[in-house]
Amino acid sequence: MSISSAISNAVSGLTATSRGTEIVSSNIANALTPGYARRELDLSPRLLERGGGVSIDGVSRMITTGLLADHRLAAANVGASQATAAFHATMEKVFGIGTEASALGQILTDFESALTSAASRPDSEIRLSTVLETASALAQKINGISTAIQAERSKAEQTIQKDVTRLNAALEQVAKLNTQIVTTSAQGKDASSLIDARQAVIDGISDIVPIKEVPRENGRVALFTSGGAILLDGTEPARIEFGAVAGITADMSVASGALSVLTFNGKPLTNTQQAMLDGGTLSASFAIRDQLAPAYQQQIDAFAYDLYARFSDPVIDPSLNAGGPGLFTDAQGAFDPANETGLAGRIAVNALVDPDAGGQLWRIRAGINAADAGDAGESALLARLGSAISASRIPVSANLSDAPGSLQTLAADLSSKAATNRLRSQAIALQDSSQQVGLKTALLAEEVDTDKEMESLLALERAYAANAKVFQTANDMLDAILRLT
């Protein structure tokens, strides 16, 4: 090997080790930076005709694209399952569990106990007042459940709006980064930092919709959902829009025109088209707003209907008019079975028995529409009112089971369903979370390991010293030759 070849080899080695040191330093400095992928220097042997040594071919981002894609899909599953589990947990808390003082079943039990107590002393205004208080508490509990359900629908509505805004902003950012990456690469510069930024942006919205990244020419990427919706393929991203409403009531739905659907590039999506976006928090919020919460509302409305029907039966209270309200009313009026939706939010104790509303307590004992207080010792009506709760009968609403049962059975079923839904959804969320953690661990194994990077830095230091020694030796040889001349 000639002296010039030795110098060429040493110079190429010094250049490569200097560049390698920069890359290792960058890896260590960005070990905790979201979206940062570990870099490695790509080297290849240089031809002897060119003096030998090594050539720097570029810098590679060390990441397994398939693993990253699976992690993003897992993030969407976790986002959806956690949102659903949180909703069912709220519903379980709203309905109450077992003998909790605030549980629907316990409040119903308190009402039944108050009726039994009043039947033993029908002349006691204190006991009649307790009946009124517990009946009012029951009505208010049912009202509160309905209010909580609609609050969850409104919360889902606002979450949809936030997700759409975040998704649009991220897609625009990815489109801009695509352009910057193409420009930077065309100039022969390293675009790795821009690719890192793009990856972080895409990862940031992977919980909203399940995203698939497809490479395009010159470093660009296209984004699709797993259902096939095109989010970005070119320079202009898809435009997704949603018109949120300020508040939602039980009668509001997409079918009635009161609630909005997504529009994709200006066109409203059908149910089939919107299914292309299924799998993340966006679809979970729509499911809560349009399916899960209305199902709970339907059940509590049916319970309210059964409660109303049992206490408006003239067989129980002969003073009642056929079709008229009894102890419980539909907003102080008679209930129309065609208007069952939202009844839980309207049911109230009849003002005729409430002294604060101008009514008389004795009507609980004598009859809602009784002409006078009658015999203060008469307890027959109070006993029948108590038996109306425990009587086993087929629910009047088609939205409940057609199996005979008491009001306590119906209340227990509602609470049990909420608890079952919570347990099932939390199990799914735990499974999805475990899968995501496993994929995240695999991704972390590919990310920067500072110990290994320090080892690489020491190896580069030794390589630099060796190349510097070769260069120094060649320089000494040249000096010796010059002295001979």
PDB file of N, CA, C and O in Angstrom, residues 295-322:
ATOM      1  N   ALA A 295     -79.417   3.067  25.049  1.00  0.00           N
ATOM      2  CA  ALA A 295     -79.893   1.782  25.559  1.00  0.00           C
ATOM      3  C   ALA A 295     -80.151   1.870  27.058  1.00  0.00           C
ATOM      4  O   ALA A 295     -81.163   1.348  27.563  1.00  0.00           O
ATOM      5  N   TYR A 296     -79.249   2.528  27.790  1.00  0.00           N
ATOM      6  CA  TYR A 296     -79.478   2.742  29.223  1.00  0.00           C
ATOM      7  C   TYR A 296     -80.710   3.628  29.447  1.00  0.00           C
ATOM      8  O   TYR A 296     -81.506   3.386  30.364  1.00  0.00           O
ATOM      9  N   GLN A 297     -80.851   4.651  28.625  1.00  0.00           N
ATOM     10  CA  GLN A 297     -82.002   5.552  28.753  1.00  0.00           C
ATOM     11  C   GLN A 297     -83.302   4.793  28.516  1.00  0.00           C
ATOM     12  O   GLN A 297     -84.297   4.990  29.232  1.00  0.00           O
ATOM     13  N   GLN A 298     -83.281   3.913  27.553  1.00  0.00           N
ATOM     14  CA  GLN A 298     -84.458   3.112  27.245  1.00  0.00           C
ATOM     15  C   GLN A 298     -84.859   2.255  28.442  1.00  0.00           C
ATOM     16  O   GLN A 298     -86.052   2.120  28.767  1.00  0.00           O
ATOM     17  N   GLN A 299     -83.883   1.699  29.130  1.00  0.00           N
ATOM     18  CA  GLN A 299     -84.161   0.831  30.270  1.00  0.00           C
ATOM     19  C   GLN A 299     -84.698   1.618  31.471  1.00  0.00           C
ATOM     20  O   GLN A 299     -85.650   1.180  32.118  1.00  0.00           O
ATOM     21  N   ILE A 300     -84.092   2.771  31.763  1.00  0.00           N
ATOM     22  CA  ILE A 300     -84.570   3.539  32.912  1.00  0.00           C
ATOM     23  C   ILE A 300     -85.928   4.172  32.609  1.00  0.00           C
ATOM     24  O   ILE A 300     -86.758   4.329  33.507  1.00  0.00           O
ATOM     25  N   ASP A 301     -86.183   4.500  31.344  1.00  0.00           N
ATOM     26  CA  ASP A 301     -87.512   4.983  30.956  1.00  0.00           C
ATOM     27  C   ASP A 301     -88.551   3.887  31.160  1.00  0.00           C
ATOM     28  O   ASP A 301     -89.670   4.148  31.645  1.00  0.00           O
ATOM     29  N   ALA A 302     -88.184   2.657  30.792  1.00  0.00           N
ATOM     30  CA  ALA A 302     -89.104   1.529  30.956  1.00  0.00           C
ATOM     31  C   ALA A 302     -89.375   1.264  32.441  1.00  0.00           C
ATOM     32  O   ALA A 302     -90.495   0.950  32.837  1.00  0.00           O
ATOM     33  N   PHE A 303     -88.350   1.417  33.275  1.00  0.00           N
ATOM     34  CA  PHE A 303     -88.533   1.255  34.720  1.00  0.00           C
ATOM     35  C   PHE A 303     -89.472   2.330  35.257  1.00  0.00           C
ATOM     36  O   PHE A 303     -90.364   2.049  36.076  1.00  0.00           O
ATOM     37  N   ALA A 304     -89.270   3.556  34.803  1.00  0.00           N
ATOM     38  CA  ALA A 304     -90.133   4.654  35.237  1.00  0.00           C
ATOM     39  C   ALA A 304     -91.579   4.404  34.804  1.00  0.00           C
ATOM     40  O   ALA A 304     -92.526   4.689  35.553  1.00  0.00           O
ATOM     41  N   TYR A 305     -91.744   3.869  33.600  1.00  0.00           N
ATOM     42  CA  TYR A 305     -93.077   3.553  33.084  1.00  0.00           C
ATOM     43  C   TYR A 305     -93.739   2.513  33.981  1.00  0.00           C
ATOM     44  O   TYR A 305     -94.923   2.624  34.342  1.00  0.00           O
ATOM     45  N   ASP A 306     -92.986   1.491  34.377  1.00  0.00           N
ATOM     46  CA  ASP A 306     -93.553   0.441  35.208  1.00  0.00           C
ATOM     47  C   ASP A 306     -93.930   0.984  36.584  1.00  0.00           C
ATOM     48  O   ASP A 306     -94.975   0.635  37.143  1.00  0.00           O
ATOM     49  N   LEU A 307     -93.066   1.862  37.116  1.00  0.00           N
ATOM     50  CA  LEU A 307     -93.362   2.492  38.409  1.00  0.00           C
ATOM     51  C   LEU A 307     -94.638   3.324  38.310  1.00  0.00           C
ATOM     52  O   LEU A 307     -95.521   3.236  39.179  1.00  0.00           O
ATOM     53  N   TYR A 308     -94.750   4.117  37.264  1.00  0.00           N
ATOM     54  CA  TYR A 308     -95.939   4.946  37.053  1.00  0.00           C
ATOM     55  C   TYR A 308     -97.187   4.070  36.951  1.00  0.00           C
ATOM     56  O   TYR A 308     -98.221   4.350  37.584  1.00  0.00           O
ATOM     57  N   ALA A 309     -97.081   2.993  36.145  1.00  0.00           N
ATOM     58  CA  ALA A 309     -98.248   2.146  35.898  1.00  0.00           C
ATOM     59  C   ALA A 309     -98.728   1.458  37.166  1.00  0.00           C
ATOM     60  O   ALA A 309     -99.940   1.340  37.408  1.00  0.00           O
ATOM     61  N   ARG A 310     -97.809   0.994  37.985  1.00  0.00           N
ATOM     62  CA  ARG A 310     -98.193   0.287  39.210  1.00  0.00           C
ATOM     63  C   ARG A 310     -98.948   1.205  40.176  1.00  0.00           C
ATOM     64  O   ARG A 310     -99.864   0.762  40.879  1.00  0.00           O
ATOM     65  N   PHE A 311     -98.571   2.476  40.209  1.00  0.00           N
ATOM     66  CA  PHE A 311     -99.195   3.392  41.172  1.00  0.00           C
ATOM     67  C   PHE A 311    -100.329   4.225  40.568  1.00  0.00           C
ATOM     68  O   PHE A 311    -100.903   5.065  41.259  1.00  0.00           O
ATOM     69  N   SER A 312    -100.624   3.994  39.304  1.00  0.00           N
ATOM     70  CA  SER A 312    -101.770   4.687  38.699  1.00  0.00           C
ATOM     71  C   SER A 312    -102.895   3.717  38.374  1.00  0.00           C
ATOM     72  O   SER A 312    -103.826   4.057  37.636  1.00  0.00           O
ATOM     73  N   ASP A 313    -102.820   2.551  38.958  1.00  0.00           N
ATOM     74  CA  ASP A 313    -103.827   1.506  38.730  1.00  0.00           C
ATOM     75  C   ASP A 313    -105.023   1.766  39.646  1.00  0.00           C
ATOM     76  O   ASP A 313    -104.885   1.780  40.878  1.00  0.00           O
ATOM     77  N   PRO A 314    -106.225   1.946  39.086  1.00  0.00           N
ATOM     78  CA  PRO A 314    -107.421   2.160  39.923  1.00  0.00           C
ATOM     79  C   PRO A 314    -107.714   0.998  40.861  1.00  0.00           C
ATOM     80  O   PRO A 314    -108.416   1.176  41.869  1.00  0.00           O
ATOM     81  N   VAL A 315    -107.184  -0.183  40.557  1.00  0.00           N
ATOM     82  CA  VAL A 315    -107.366  -1.322  41.466  1.00  0.00           C
ATOM     83  C   VAL A 315    -106.614  -1.061  42.775  1.00  0.00           C
ATOM     84  O   VAL A 315    -107.063  -1.462  43.854  1.00  0.00           O
ATOM     85  N   ILE A 316    -105.474  -0.397  42.663  1.00  0.00           N
ATOM     86  CA  ILE A 316    -104.684  -0.047  43.844  1.00  0.00           C
ATOM     87  C   ILE A 316    -105.312   1.141  44.565  1.00  0.00           C
ATOM     88  O   ILE A 316    -105.489   1.130  45.780  1.00  0.00           O
ATOM     89  N   ASP A 317    -105.648   2.184  43.806  1.00  0.00           N
ATOM     90  CA  ASP A 317    -106.247   3.403  44.369  1.00  0.00           C
ATOM     91  C   ASP A 317    -107.558   3.678  43.639  1.00  0.00           C
ATOM     92  O   ASP A 317    -107.573   4.232  42.542  1.00  0.00           O
ATOM     93  N   PRO A 318    -108.678   3.252  44.221  1.00  0.00           N
ATOM     94  CA  PRO A 318    -109.993   3.405  43.559  1.00  0.00           C
ATOM     95  C   PRO A 318    -110.377   4.854  43.276  1.00  0.00           C
ATOM     96  O   PRO A 318    -111.290   5.094  42.470  1.00  0.00           O
ATOM     97  N   SER A 319    -109.712   5.819  43.905  1.00  0.00           N
ATOM     98  CA  SER A 319    -110.080   7.216  43.669  1.00  0.00           C
ATOM     99  C   SER A 319    -109.546   7.736  42.328  1.00  0.00           C
ATOM    100  O   SER A 319    -109.946   8.822  41.890  1.00  0.00           O
ATOM    101  N   LEU A 320    -108.687   6.982  41.706  1.00  0.00           N
ATOM    102  CA  LEU A 320    -108.057   7.437  40.456  1.00  0.00           C
ATOM    103  C   LEU A 320    -109.009   7.301  39.283  1.00  0.00           C
ATOM    104  O   LEU A 320    -109.845   6.383  39.218  1.00  0.00           O
ATOM    105  N   ASN A 321    -108.846   8.217  38.328  1.00  0.00           N
ATOM    106  CA  ASN A 321    -109.587   8.132  37.075  1.00  0.00           C
ATOM    107  C   ASN A 321    -108.814   7.243  36.102  1.00  0.00           C
ATOM    108  O   ASN A 321    -107.576   7.217  36.107  1.00  0.00           O
ATOM    109  N   ALA A 322    -109.500   6.514  35.281  1.00  0.00           N
ATOM    110  CA  ALA A 322    -108.849   5.651  34.299  1.00  0.00           C
ATOM    111  C   ALA A 322    -107.968   6.499  33.388  1.00  0.00           C
ATOM    112  O   ALA A 322    -108.424   7.499  32.819  1.00  0.00           O
TER     113      ALA A 322
END
